[in-house]
Amino acid sequence: MLPVRLAKAAVKTVALRSGRINEIRIRTGRPLFVTMGNESVSCGVICRPDETAYVLDKLCGGSMYSHGDTIREGFVSAPGGIRAGICGRAVTRDGRIDAVTDVTSIMIRIPQRAPGAADSLFDLLGSRGFCDNALVYSLPGVGKTTLLRELICLLASGGSARRVAVVDTRFELGAGIEDEPLNADFLLGYPRGKGIEIATRTMAPQFIVCDEIASSDDARAVEEAASSGVRIIASIHAGTIDEARASPFASRLTDNGFFTVFAGLSRDGDGRYSAELTADP
Amino acid sequence: MTAVAAAGSAVLLASSLFLGYSTLRVKNAVIRNTRSLADLVRFIRSDITYFLTPLDGLFAAFADENLEKEGFSAVLRANGLAAALDSGTLVLSPGTEKIMREFAAAIGKGLRDGEINLCDCTVERLTAEEERLREELEKRRDVYRFVPPLGALFLILCLM
C-alpha cells in the first residue's frame, strides 16, 4: 500500500524501536510519521505528492469513484479492515461537500485484534443479565473500536451466542473477524441511524453494536431501537464519564438513564489499555 | 517452362487475392474491436452510475464474445485495462488505441460524476472513430478487393 521508499523508511523506524504500528501518517511535503502505542515517530523522509496520490489510489483499489461517499465523509475503507482518514481541498455546493480534491494528508489506521480486551465488560453485562445498554467512551485512537470488536465476538459466539446486529458505518467493526463463526449480521456502510432502524425492524437482534454516536439522528435511532427491546452497545468520543454524559448527542440518552453501563478506556505509556467500568444501579 | 509459368502465375494471383481478403478482414476486425471497446466503456459507465463496482469487479463481469475470442478479456480480468491494451491481443487503429490508452490512464482516478463524464466522452470518441473507420473501409473496399489481383495480373503480363 505504501510506495517502496516510504515503506522502507517505516520498516526501518519500526526495526529501531520495538512495537507495532497503529497508524501511518502521510502528509504531502511533510515527514512520514508512524504511531506506535501512544507515540508518534518521524520516519525522516518527506512525502512527495506522487506518493500521496499513489497511496490514495492503492487504498481505493484503483477505483476512487467507488469510495466517493466515504471520501466526502473524510475516510476510505480498504480491504483487511484498514481505514484511512483523508483530507485535502473540499469542493462545496450549497454548504455540503461535493468532492475532495488535492488530497494532502492520509492517516492509515491498522486494525488490531486484542483478545481479552472486552472480557471484563462482557462479564459485567453478563452478571446483570445482559439487560443493559452500554456506552464505551475514550479519546480518539485509544481503542473503542477494538473493544467493541472483541465484545461482538464474545456476545455472538459460544453455546449461548446472542443475536447481534453490527451497524458498521465505517467498515471497521467487522474488520479481522470476518471468518469468526459469529451469530452476527453486519450492516456495512449504512448510515448509522438508518442502519439501526433497519437492523431493528428486519434482523430481530438481541444486541445492536455501533460505533460513535455522532448526531441527534443516531441518538434518536438508538432510543427507538431500545424501545423495541433491543440492547444497544455504542461508543462515543469523550475523555471522562462526565464528558460522555454531557455529550450533546448522548446526553439525552444518559440523562434519562438509557445507558446504564459505561466503559472508559485509557492507555498507559506502553500503549496497553485498560477499561474502567461504571454501572448505574 | 509453360507449366512452371502457369503455376507461378496461379500462386501470384492466389497470393494477391489472399492479401486483399486479409486486409479486408483486418480492417473489419479493427472496426469490430472498436465497437467492442465502446461496449466495454458503456458497461463501465452503466455500472458506475448504479452500483459503483470497483474496476476489477467490472472487468470480471464484462462479457463480450469478440474480446473473449481475441484473448483480450483474459488479460483484462487478470491485469486490468492498461495491461490488456499493452498485450497486443487486439488489432486497433491508432485513433482507437490513443482513446483507450487515455481512458485507461484516467479511469478510477476520479469520483462518480467525473467518471461518468469520462465514459460518455470516451464512448463518443470511439463511436466517431468507428464511424470514420467504417466510412474509410467503404471507400476503399473495392481497392482492397481488386487492386492486389489486378496488380498481380499486371505483373504476370509484364513477365510473360
CSV table of C-alpha atoms in Angstrom, one decimal:
chain,number,residue,atom,x,y,z
A,1,MET,CA,0.0,0.0,0.0
A,2,LEU,CA,2.9,2.3,0.6
A,3,PRO,CA,5.4,3.3,-2.1
A,4,VAL,CA,8.7,1.5,-1.7
A,5,ARG,CA,10.6,4.5,-0.4
A,6,LEU,CA,8.1,5.2,2.4
A,7,ALA,CA,7.7,1.5,3.2
A,8,LYS,CA,11.4,1.1,3.7
A,9,ALA,CA,11.5,4.2,5.9
A,10,ALA,CA,8.6,2.9,8.0
A,11,VAL,CA,10.1,-0.6,8.3
A,12,LYS,CA,13.5,1.0,9.4
A,13,THR,CA,11.8,3.1,12.0
A,14,VAL,CA,9.9,0.1,13.4
A,15,ALA,CA,13.1,-2.0,13.4
A,16,LEU,CA,14.9,0.6,15.5
A,17,ARG,CA,12.1,0.6,18.1
A,18,SER,CA,10.2,-2.4,19.2
A,19,GLY,CA,6.5,-2.3,18.9
A,20,ARG,CA,3.6,-2.4,16.5
A,21,ILE,CA,2.5,0.3,14.2
A,22,ASN,CA,-1.0,1.6,15.0
A,23,GLU,CA,-1.2,4.4,12.5
A,24,ILE,CA,0.8,5.7,9.5
A,25,ARG,CA,0.5,9.4,8.6
A,26,ILE,CA,1.4,10.6,5.1
A,27,ARG,CA,1.3,14.3,4.5
A,28,THR,CA,2.5,15.8,1.2
A,29,GLY,CA,5.6,17.9,1.7
A,30,ARG,CA,5.9,16.8,5.4
A,31,PRO,CA,7.7,13.9,7.1
A,32,LEU,CA,6.2,10.4,7.2
A,33,PHE,CA,5.0,9.6,10.8
A,34,VAL,CA,4.1,6.3,12.4
A,35,THR,CA,2.2,5.9,15.6
A,36,MET,CA,3.4,3.1,17.9
A,37,GLY,CA,1.5,2.8,21.1
A,38,ASN,CA,0.9,6.4,22.2
A,39,GLU,CA,4.0,7.8,20.5
A,40,SER,CA,4.3,9.5,17.1
A,41,VAL,CA,7.6,8.8,15.5
A,42,SER,CA,9.0,10.6,12.4
A,43,CYS,CA,10.5,8.3,9.8
A,44,GLY,CA,12.7,11.0,8.5
A,45,VAL,CA,11.5,11.1,4.9
A,46,ILE,CA,9.4,13.8,3.3
A,47,CYS,CA,6.3,12.5,1.4
A,48,ARG,CA,6.1,13.6,-2.2
A,49,PRO,CA,2.8,14.5,-3.9
A,50,ASP,CA,3.0,11.4,-6.2
A,51,GLU,CA,3.5,9.2,-3.2
A,52,THR,CA,0.3,10.6,-1.5
A,53,ALA,CA,-1.6,10.0,-4.8
A,54,TYR,CA,-0.2,6.5,-5.0
A,55,VAL,CA,-1.3,5.6,-1.5
A,56,LEU,CA,-4.8,7.0,-2.1
A,57,ASP,CA,-5.1,5.1,-5.4
A,58,LYS,CA,-4.0,1.9,-3.6
A,59,LEU,CA,-6.4,2.4,-0.8
A,60,CYS,CA,-9.2,2.8,-3.3
A,61,GLY,CA,-8.1,-0.2,-5.2
A,62,GLY,CA,-7.7,1.9,-8.3
A,63,SER,CA,-11.4,2.8,-8.3
A,64,MET,CA,-11.7,6.1,-6.4
A,65,TYR,CA,-15.3,6.5,-7.6
A,66,SER,CA,-16.4,3.5,-5.6
A,67,HIS,CA,-15.3,5.3,-2.4
A,68,GLY,CA,-16.8,8.7,-3.3
A,69,ASP,CA,-19.3,8.7,-0.5
A,70,THR,CA,-16.8,7.9,2.2
A,71,ILE,CA,-14.2,10.3,0.7
A,72,ARG,CA,-16.7,13.1,1.1
A,73,GLU,CA,-17.0,11.9,4.8
A,74,GLY,CA,-13.3,12.0,5.1
A,75,PHE,CA,-12.2,8.4,5.0
A,76,VAL,CA,-11.5,5.4,2.8
A,77,SER,CA,-12.0,1.8,3.9
A,78,ALA,CA,-9.6,-0.7,2.3
A,79,PRO,CA,-9.6,-4.5,2.4
A,80,GLY,CA,-8.4,-6.0,5.7
A,81,GLY,CA,-10.3,-3.6,7.8
A,82,ILE,CA,-7.9,-0.8,7.2
A,83,ARG,CA,-9.4,2.6,7.5
A,84,ALA,CA,-7.7,5.7,6.3
A,85,GLY,CA,-8.7,9.2,7.2
A,86,ILE,CA,-8.1,11.7,4.3
A,87,CYS,CA,-8.2,15.4,3.9
A,88,GLY,CA,-7.4,17.8,1.1
A,89,ARG,CA,-9.3,20.6,-0.6
A,90,ALA,CA,-13.1,20.3,-0.3
A,91,VAL,CA,-15.3,21.4,-3.2
A,92,THR,CA,-18.6,22.5,-1.7
A,93,ARG,CA,-22.0,23.2,-3.1
A,94,ASP,CA,-24.8,24.7,-1.0
A,95,GLY,CA,-22.8,24.1,2.1
A,96,ARG,CA,-22.3,20.4,1.5
A,97,ILE,CA,-19.1,18.7,0.4
A,98,ASP,CA,-19.4,17.8,-3.2
A,99,ALA,CA,-15.9,16.4,-3.7
A,100,VAL,CA,-12.5,16.3,-2.1
A,101,THR,CA,-9.5,17.0,-4.4
A,102,ASP,CA,-5.8,17.5,-3.9
A,103,VAL,CA,-5.6,15.1,-1.0
A,104,THR,CA,-2.6,16.1,1.1
A,105,SER,CA,-3.0,14.1,4.3
A,106,ILE,CA,-3.7,10.4,4.7
A,107,MET,CA,-3.8,8.7,8.1
A,108,ILE,CA,-3.9,4.9,7.8
A,109,ARG,CA,-5.2,3.1,10.9
A,110,ILE,CA,-4.2,-0.5,11.1
A,111,PRO,CA,-6.9,-2.6,12.8
A,112,GLN,CA,-5.8,-4.5,15.8
A,113,ARG,CA,-7.2,-7.6,17.5
A,114,ALA,CA,-7.0,-7.6,21.3
A,115,PRO,CA,-8.4,-10.9,22.6
A,116,GLY,CA,-9.4,-10.5,26.2
A,117,ALA,CA,-9.9,-6.7,25.9
A,118,ALA,CA,-13.6,-6.9,26.3
A,119,ASP,CA,-13.7,-9.7,28.9
A,120,SER,CA,-14.4,-7.5,31.9
A,121,LEU,CA,-17.2,-5.6,30.1
A,122,PHE,CA,-18.7,-8.8,28.9
A,123,ASP,CA,-18.6,-10.3,32.4
A,124,LEU,CA,-20.2,-7.2,33.9
A,125,LEU,CA,-23.0,-7.2,31.3
A,126,GLY,CA,-23.4,-11.0,31.9
A,127,SER,CA,-23.6,-10.5,35.7
A,128,ARG,CA,-26.5,-8.1,35.1
A,129,GLY,CA,-28.3,-10.5,32.8
A,130,PHE,CA,-27.4,-8.8,29.5
A,131,CYS,CA,-30.2,-6.3,30.1
A,132,ASP,CA,-28.1,-3.1,30.0
A,133,ASN,CA,-27.3,-0.6,27.2
A,134,ALA,CA,-23.6,0.1,27.3
A,135,LEU,CA,-21.6,3.1,26.3
A,136,VAL,CA,-17.9,2.8,25.6
A,137,TYR,CA,-16.0,6.1,25.8
A,138,SER,CA,-12.5,7.3,25.3
A,139,LEU,CA,-10.4,9.8,23.5
A,140,PRO,CA,-9.9,9.1,19.8
A,141,GLY,CA,-7.4,6.4,18.9
A,142,VAL,CA,-7.4,4.7,22.3
A,143,GLY,CA,-9.3,1.5,21.3
A,144,LYS,CA,-13.1,1.9,21.4
A,145,THR,CA,-13.5,0.1,18.1
A,146,THR,CA,-11.1,-2.7,19.1
A,147,LEU,CA,-13.0,-3.2,22.4
A,148,LEU,CA,-16.4,-3.3,20.5
A,149,ARG,CA,-15.0,-5.8,18.0
A,150,GLU,CA,-13.9,-8.1,20.8
A,151,LEU,CA,-17.2,-7.6,22.6
A,152,ILE,CA,-19.1,-8.6,19.4
A,153,CYS,CA,-17.0,-11.8,19.3
A,154,LEU,CA,-17.9,-12.6,22.9
A,155,LEU,CA,-21.6,-11.8,22.6
A,156,ALA,CA,-22.1,-13.6,19.3
A,157,SER,CA,-20.2,-16.8,19.8
A,158,GLY,CA,-20.2,-19.8,22.0
A,159,GLY,CA,-23.1,-22.1,23.0
A,160,SER,CA,-25.4,-19.3,24.1
A,161,ALA,CA,-24.5,-16.9,21.3
A,162,ARG,CA,-26.7,-13.9,21.2
A,163,ARG,CA,-28.1,-12.4,18.0
A,164,VAL,CA,-26.0,-9.4,17.3
A,165,ALA,CA,-26.5,-6.8,14.6
A,166,VAL,CA,-23.5,-4.7,13.9
A,167,VAL,CA,-24.1,-1.3,12.2
A,168,ASP,CA,-20.7,-0.8,10.7
A,169,THR,CA,-20.8,2.6,9.1
A,170,ARG,CA,-17.1,2.8,8.5
A,171,PHE,CA,-16.3,-0.8,7.8
A,172,GLU,CA,-14.2,-1.1,10.9
A,173,LEU,CA,-16.1,-3.1,13.5
A,174,GLY,CA,-16.2,-6.2,11.3
A,175,ALA,CA,-12.5,-5.9,10.3
A,176,GLY,CA,-10.5,-9.0,11.1
A,177,ILE,CA,-13.4,-11.0,12.4
A,178,GLU,CA,-14.9,-12.0,9.0
A,179,ASP,CA,-14.0,-15.6,9.5
A,180,GLU,CA,-15.2,-16.0,13.1
A,181,PRO,CA,-18.3,-18.2,13.4
A,182,LEU,CA,-20.5,-15.5,14.8
A,183,ASN,CA,-24.2,-15.2,15.3
A,184,ALA,CA,-24.0,-11.7,13.9
A,185,ASP,CA,-25.3,-9.6,11.0
A,186,PHE,CA,-23.1,-6.8,9.6
A,187,LEU,CA,-24.8,-3.8,8.1
A,188,LEU,CA,-21.8,-2.4,6.2
A,189,GLY,CA,-21.7,1.2,5.2
A,190,TYR,CA,-25.2,2.0,6.3
A,191,PRO,CA,-25.8,5.5,7.7
A,192,ARG,CA,-25.8,4.8,11.5
A,193,GLY,CA,-29.4,5.9,12.2
A,194,LYS,CA,-30.8,4.1,9.2
A,195,GLY,CA,-28.7,1.0,9.9
A,196,ILE,CA,-30.0,0.8,13.4
A,197,GLU,CA,-33.6,1.2,12.2
A,198,ILE,CA,-33.2,-1.5,9.5
A,199,ALA,CA,-31.5,-3.9,11.9
A,200,THR,CA,-34.2,-3.4,14.5
A,201,ARG,CA,-37.0,-3.9,12.0
A,202,THR,CA,-35.7,-6.7,9.9
A,203,MET,CA,-33.0,-8.7,11.7
A,204,ALA,CA,-34.6,-9.2,15.1
A,205,PRO,CA,-31.3,-8.8,17.0
A,206,GLN,CA,-30.9,-9.0,20.8
A,207,PHE,CA,-28.0,-6.6,20.6
A,208,ILE,CA,-27.1,-3.8,18.3
A,209,VAL,CA,-23.5,-2.7,18.3
A,210,CYS,CA,-22.5,0.6,16.6
A,211,ASP,CA,-19.6,2.9,16.7
A,212,GLU,CA,-19.6,6.6,17.7
A,213,ILE,CA,-22.9,8.2,18.2
A,214,ALA,CA,-22.3,11.5,16.5
A,215,SER,CA,-25.6,13.1,15.7
A,216,SER,CA,-29.0,13.6,17.1
A,217,ASP,CA,-30.4,11.2,14.4
A,218,ASP,CA,-28.1,8.5,15.7
A,219,ALA,CA,-29.3,9.1,19.3
A,220,ARG,CA,-33.0,9.0,18.2
A,221,ALA,CA,-32.5,5.8,16.3
A,222,VAL,CA,-30.7,4.2,19.3
A,223,GLU,CA,-33.6,5.3,21.5
A,224,GLU,CA,-36.2,3.8,19.2
A,225,ALA,CA,-34.3,0.5,18.9
A,226,ALA,CA,-34.0,0.2,22.6
A,227,SER,CA,-37.8,0.9,23.0
A,228,SER,CA,-38.2,-2.3,20.9
A,229,GLY,CA,-36.4,-4.3,23.5
A,230,VAL,CA,-33.0,-4.4,21.7
A,231,ARG,CA,-30.0,-3.7,23.8
A,232,ILE,CA,-27.5,-1.1,22.5
A,233,ILE,CA,-23.8,-1.1,22.8
A,234,ALA,CA,-22.3,2.1,21.3
A,235,SER,CA,-19.2,4.3,21.7
A,236,ILE,CA,-18.6,8.0,21.9
A,237,HIS,CA,-15.6,10.3,21.9
A,238,ALA,CA,-15.1,11.5,25.5
A,239,GLY,CA,-12.2,11.7,27.9
A,240,THR,CA,-14.2,11.1,31.1
A,241,ILE,CA,-17.6,9.7,32.1
A,242,ASP,CA,-18.8,13.3,32.8
A,243,GLU,CA,-17.8,14.4,29.3
A,244,ALA,CA,-19.6,11.3,27.9
A,245,ARG,CA,-22.7,12.2,29.9
A,246,ALA,CA,-22.5,15.8,28.8
A,247,SER,CA,-22.0,15.0,25.1
A,248,PRO,CA,-24.6,16.9,23.0
A,249,PHE,CA,-25.7,13.7,21.3
A,250,ALA,CA,-25.6,11.2,24.1
A,251,SER,CA,-26.7,13.5,27.0
A,252,ARG,CA,-30.3,12.9,26.1
A,253,LEU,CA,-29.6,9.1,26.4
A,254,THR,CA,-27.5,9.4,29.6
A,255,ASP,CA,-29.8,11.8,31.3
A,256,ASN,CA,-32.8,9.6,31.1
A,257,GLY,CA,-30.9,6.5,32.3
A,258,PHE,CA,-30.8,4.9,28.9
A,259,PHE,CA,-27.2,3.8,29.2
A,260,THR,CA,-26.6,2.1,32.5
A,261,VAL,CA,-23.1,0.6,31.9
A,262,PHE,CA,-20.1,2.8,31.0
A,263,ALA,CA,-16.7,1.6,29.9
A,264,GLY,CA,-14.0,4.3,29.9
A,265,LEU,CA,-10.8,3.3,28.1
A,266,SER,CA,-7.3,4.7,28.6
A,267,ARG,CA,-3.8,3.7,27.6
A,268,ASP,CA,-0.7,3.6,29.7
A,269,GLY,CA,2.7,4.7,28.5
A,270,ASP,CA,3.4,1.3,26.9
A,271,GLY,CA,0.3,1.5,24.8
A,272,ARG,CA,-1.6,-1.1,26.9
A,273,TYR,CA,-5.1,0.0,27.5
A,274,SER,CA,-7.4,-0.6,30.4
A,275,ALA,CA,-11.1,-0.3,30.8
A,276,GLU,CA,-12.7,1.5,33.8
A,277,LEU,CA,-16.2,0.1,34.2
A,278,THR,CA,-19.1,2.0,35.8
A,279,ALA,CA,-22.6,0.6,36.2
A,280,ASP,CA,-25.6,2.6,37.3
A,281,PRO,CA,-27.8,0.7,39.8
B,1,MET,CA,8.5,-24.0,-68.8
B,2,THR,CA,4.9,-23.0,-69.6
B,3,ALA,CA,3.6,-25.2,-66.8
B,4,VAL,CA,6.0,-23.5,-64.4
B,5,ALA,CA,4.9,-20.1,-65.6
B,6,ALA,CA,1.3,-21.1,-65.2
B,7,ALA,CA,1.8,-22.4,-61.7
B,8,GLY,CA,3.8,-19.3,-60.8
B,9,SER,CA,1.0,-17.1,-62.1
B,10,ALA,CA,-1.6,-19.0,-60.2
B,11,VAL,CA,0.4,-18.7,-57.0
B,12,LEU,CA,0.9,-15.0,-57.6
B,13,LEU,CA,-2.8,-14.5,-58.3
B,14,ALA,CA,-3.9,-16.5,-55.3
B,15,SER,CA,-1.5,-14.6,-53.0
B,16,SER,CA,-2.8,-11.3,-54.2
B,17,LEU,CA,-6.4,-12.4,-53.6
B,18,PHE,CA,-5.4,-13.6,-50.2
B,19,LEU,CA,-3.7,-10.3,-49.5
B,20,GLY,CA,-6.8,-8.3,-50.4
B,21,TYR,CA,-9.0,-10.6,-48.4
B,22,SER,CA,-6.7,-10.4,-45.3
B,23,THR,CA,-6.5,-6.7,-45.5
B,24,LEU,CA,-10.3,-6.5,-45.6
B,25,ARG,CA,-10.5,-8.9,-42.7
B,26,VAL,CA,-8.1,-6.9,-40.6
B,27,LYS,CA,-10.0,-3.7,-41.4
B,28,ASN,CA,-13.2,-5.3,-40.3
B,29,ALA,CA,-11.6,-6.6,-37.1
B,30,VAL,CA,-10.4,-3.1,-36.3
B,31,ILE,CA,-14.0,-1.8,-36.6
B,32,ARG,CA,-15.3,-4.8,-34.6
B,33,ASN,CA,-12.8,-4.2,-31.8
B,34,THR,CA,-13.5,-0.5,-31.6
B,35,ARG,CA,-17.2,-1.4,-31.2
B,36,SER,CA,-16.4,-3.9,-28.5
B,37,LEU,CA,-14.3,-1.4,-26.6
B,38,ALA,CA,-17.1,1.1,-26.8
B,39,ASP,CA,-19.4,-1.5,-25.4
B,40,LEU,CA,-16.9,-2.1,-22.6
B,41,VAL,CA,-16.8,1.6,-21.8
B,42,ARG,CA,-20.7,1.7,-21.9
B,43,PHE,CA,-20.8,-1.2,-19.5
B,44,ILE,CA,-18.4,0.6,-17.1
B,45,ARG,CA,-20.5,3.7,-17.3
B,46,SER,CA,-23.7,1.9,-16.6
B,47,ASP,CA,-22.2,0.1,-13.6
B,48,ILE,CA,-20.6,3.2,-12.1
B,49,THR,CA,-23.9,5.0,-12.5
B,50,TYR,CA,-25.9,2.5,-10.5
B,51,PHE,CA,-23.5,0.2,-8.5
B,52,LEU,CA,-20.1,1.8,-8.2
B,53,THR,CA,-18.4,-1.6,-8.5
B,54,PRO,CA,-14.6,-1.3,-8.4
B,55,LEU,CA,-12.8,-1.8,-11.7
B,56,ASP,CA,-11.5,-5.3,-11.1
B,57,GLY,CA,-15.1,-6.4,-10.4
B,58,LEU,CA,-16.3,-4.7,-13.6
B,59,PHE,CA,-13.7,-6.3,-15.8
B,60,ALA,CA,-14.5,-9.7,-14.3
B,61,ALA,CA,-18.2,-9.2,-15.0
B,62,PHE,CA,-17.9,-7.9,-18.6
B,63,ALA,CA,-18.6,-10.5,-21.3
B,64,ASP,CA,-18.0,-9.8,-24.9
B,65,GLU,CA,-17.7,-12.6,-27.4
B,66,ASN,CA,-15.3,-10.8,-29.7
B,67,LEU,CA,-13.0,-9.6,-26.9
B,68,GLU,CA,-13.1,-13.1,-25.4
B,69,LYS,CA,-12.2,-14.7,-28.7
B,70,GLU,CA,-9.3,-12.4,-29.2
B,71,GLY,CA,-7.9,-13.2,-25.8
B,72,PHE,CA,-8.3,-9.6,-24.6
B,73,SER,CA,-10.8,-10.4,-21.9
B,74,ALA,CA,-8.5,-12.8,-20.1
B,75,VAL,CA,-5.7,-10.2,-19.8
B,76,LEU,CA,-8.3,-7.6,-18.8
B,77,ARG,CA,-9.6,-9.7,-16.0
B,78,ALA,CA,-6.1,-10.7,-14.8
B,79,ASN,CA,-4.2,-7.4,-15.1
B,80,GLY,CA,-6.5,-4.5,-15.9
B,81,LEU,CA,-7.2,-2.4,-18.9
B,82,ALA,CA,-3.7,-0.8,-19.4
B,83,ALA,CA,-2.1,-4.3,-19.4
B,84,ALA,CA,-4.8,-5.6,-21.8
B,85,LEU,CA,-4.0,-2.8,-24.2
B,86,ASP,CA,-0.3,-3.5,-23.9
B,87,SER,CA,-0.8,-7.2,-24.6
B,88,GLY,CA,-1.4,-6.6,-28.3
B,89,THR,CA,-4.2,-9.1,-28.4
B,90,LEU,CA,-6.4,-6.7,-30.3
B,91,VAL,CA,-5.8,-5.1,-33.6
B,92,LEU,CA,-6.7,-1.4,-33.2
B,93,SER,CA,-6.5,1.7,-35.2
B,94,PRO,CA,-4.0,4.3,-33.9
B,95,GLY,CA,-7.0,6.5,-33.1
B,96,THR,CA,-8.8,3.8,-31.1
B,97,GLU,CA,-5.6,2.9,-29.3
B,98,LYS,CA,-5.0,6.5,-28.3
B,99,ILE,CA,-8.5,7.0,-27.0
B,100,MET,CA,-8.4,3.8,-25.0
B,101,ARG,CA,-5.0,4.5,-23.5
B,102,GLU,CA,-6.2,7.9,-22.3
B,103,PHE,CA,-9.2,6.2,-20.9
B,104,ALA,CA,-7.2,3.5,-19.1
B,105,ALA,CA,-4.9,6.2,-17.6
B,106,ALA,CA,-7.8,8.2,-16.3
B,107,ILE,CA,-10.5,5.7,-15.2
B,108,GLY,CA,-10.6,5.0,-11.5
B,109,LYS,CA,-8.9,8.3,-10.6
B,110,GLY,CA,-12.0,10.4,-10.1
B,111,LEU,CA,-15.3,10.5,-8.4
B,112,ARG,CA,-18.6,9.2,-9.8
B,113,ASP,CA,-19.7,12.2,-11.9
B,114,GLY,CA,-16.3,12.7,-13.3
B,115,GLU,CA,-16.0,9.0,-14.3
B,116,ILE,CA,-19.4,9.1,-15.9
B,117,ASN,CA,-18.4,12.1,-18.0
B,118,LEU,CA,-15.1,10.4,-18.9
B,119,CYS,CA,-17.1,7.3,-20.1
B,120,ASP,CA,-19.5,9.4,-22.1
B,121,CYS,CA,-16.7,11.3,-23.7
B,122,THR,CA,-14.8,8.1,-24.5
B,123,VAL,CA,-17.9,6.4,-26.0
B,124,GLU,CA,-18.5,9.5,-28.1
B,125,ARG,CA,-14.9,9.4,-29.4
B,126,LEU,CA,-14.9,5.7,-30.0
B,127,THR,CA,-18.2,5.9,-31.9
B,128,ALA,CA,-16.8,8.7,-34.1
B,129,GLU,CA,-13.7,6.7,-34.7
B,130,GLU,CA,-15.8,3.6,-35.6
B,131,GLU,CA,-17.8,5.7,-38.0
B,132,ARG,CA,-14.6,7.1,-39.6
B,133,LEU,CA,-13.1,3.6,-39.9
B,134,ARG,CA,-16.3,2.3,-41.4
B,135,GLU,CA,-16.5,5.1,-44.0
B,136,GLU,CA,-12.9,4.7,-44.8
B,137,LEU,CA,-13.4,1.0,-45.4
B,138,GLU,CA,-16.5,1.6,-47.6
B,139,LYS,CA,-14.4,4.0,-49.7
B,140,ARG,CA,-11.5,1.5,-50.0
B,141,ARG,CA,-13.3,-1.8,-50.1
B,142,ASP,CA,-13.0,-2.1,-53.8
B,143,VAL,CA,-9.4,-1.1,-53.7
B,144,TYR,CA,-8.7,-3.9,-51.2
B,145,ARG,CA,-10.7,-6.3,-53.3
B,146,PHE,CA,-9.4,-5.5,-56.8
B,147,VAL,CA,-6.1,-3.8,-56.6
B,148,PRO,CA,-4.0,-6.7,-55.4
B,149,PRO,CA,-5.3,-9.2,-58.1
B,150,LEU,CA,-5.1,-6.5,-60.8
B,151,GLY,CA,-1.5,-5.8,-59.7
B,152,ALA,CA,-0.7,-9.5,-59.8
B,153,LEU,CA,-2.2,-9.7,-63.3
B,154,PHE,CA,-0.2,-6.7,-64.5
B,155,LEU,CA,2.9,-8.3,-63.1
B,156,ILE,CA,2.1,-11.6,-64.8
B,157,LEU,CA,1.5,-9.9,-68.1
B,158,CYS,CA,4.8,-8.0,-67.7
B,159,LEU,CA,6.7,-11.2,-67.0
B,160,MET,CA,5.1,-13.1,-69.9
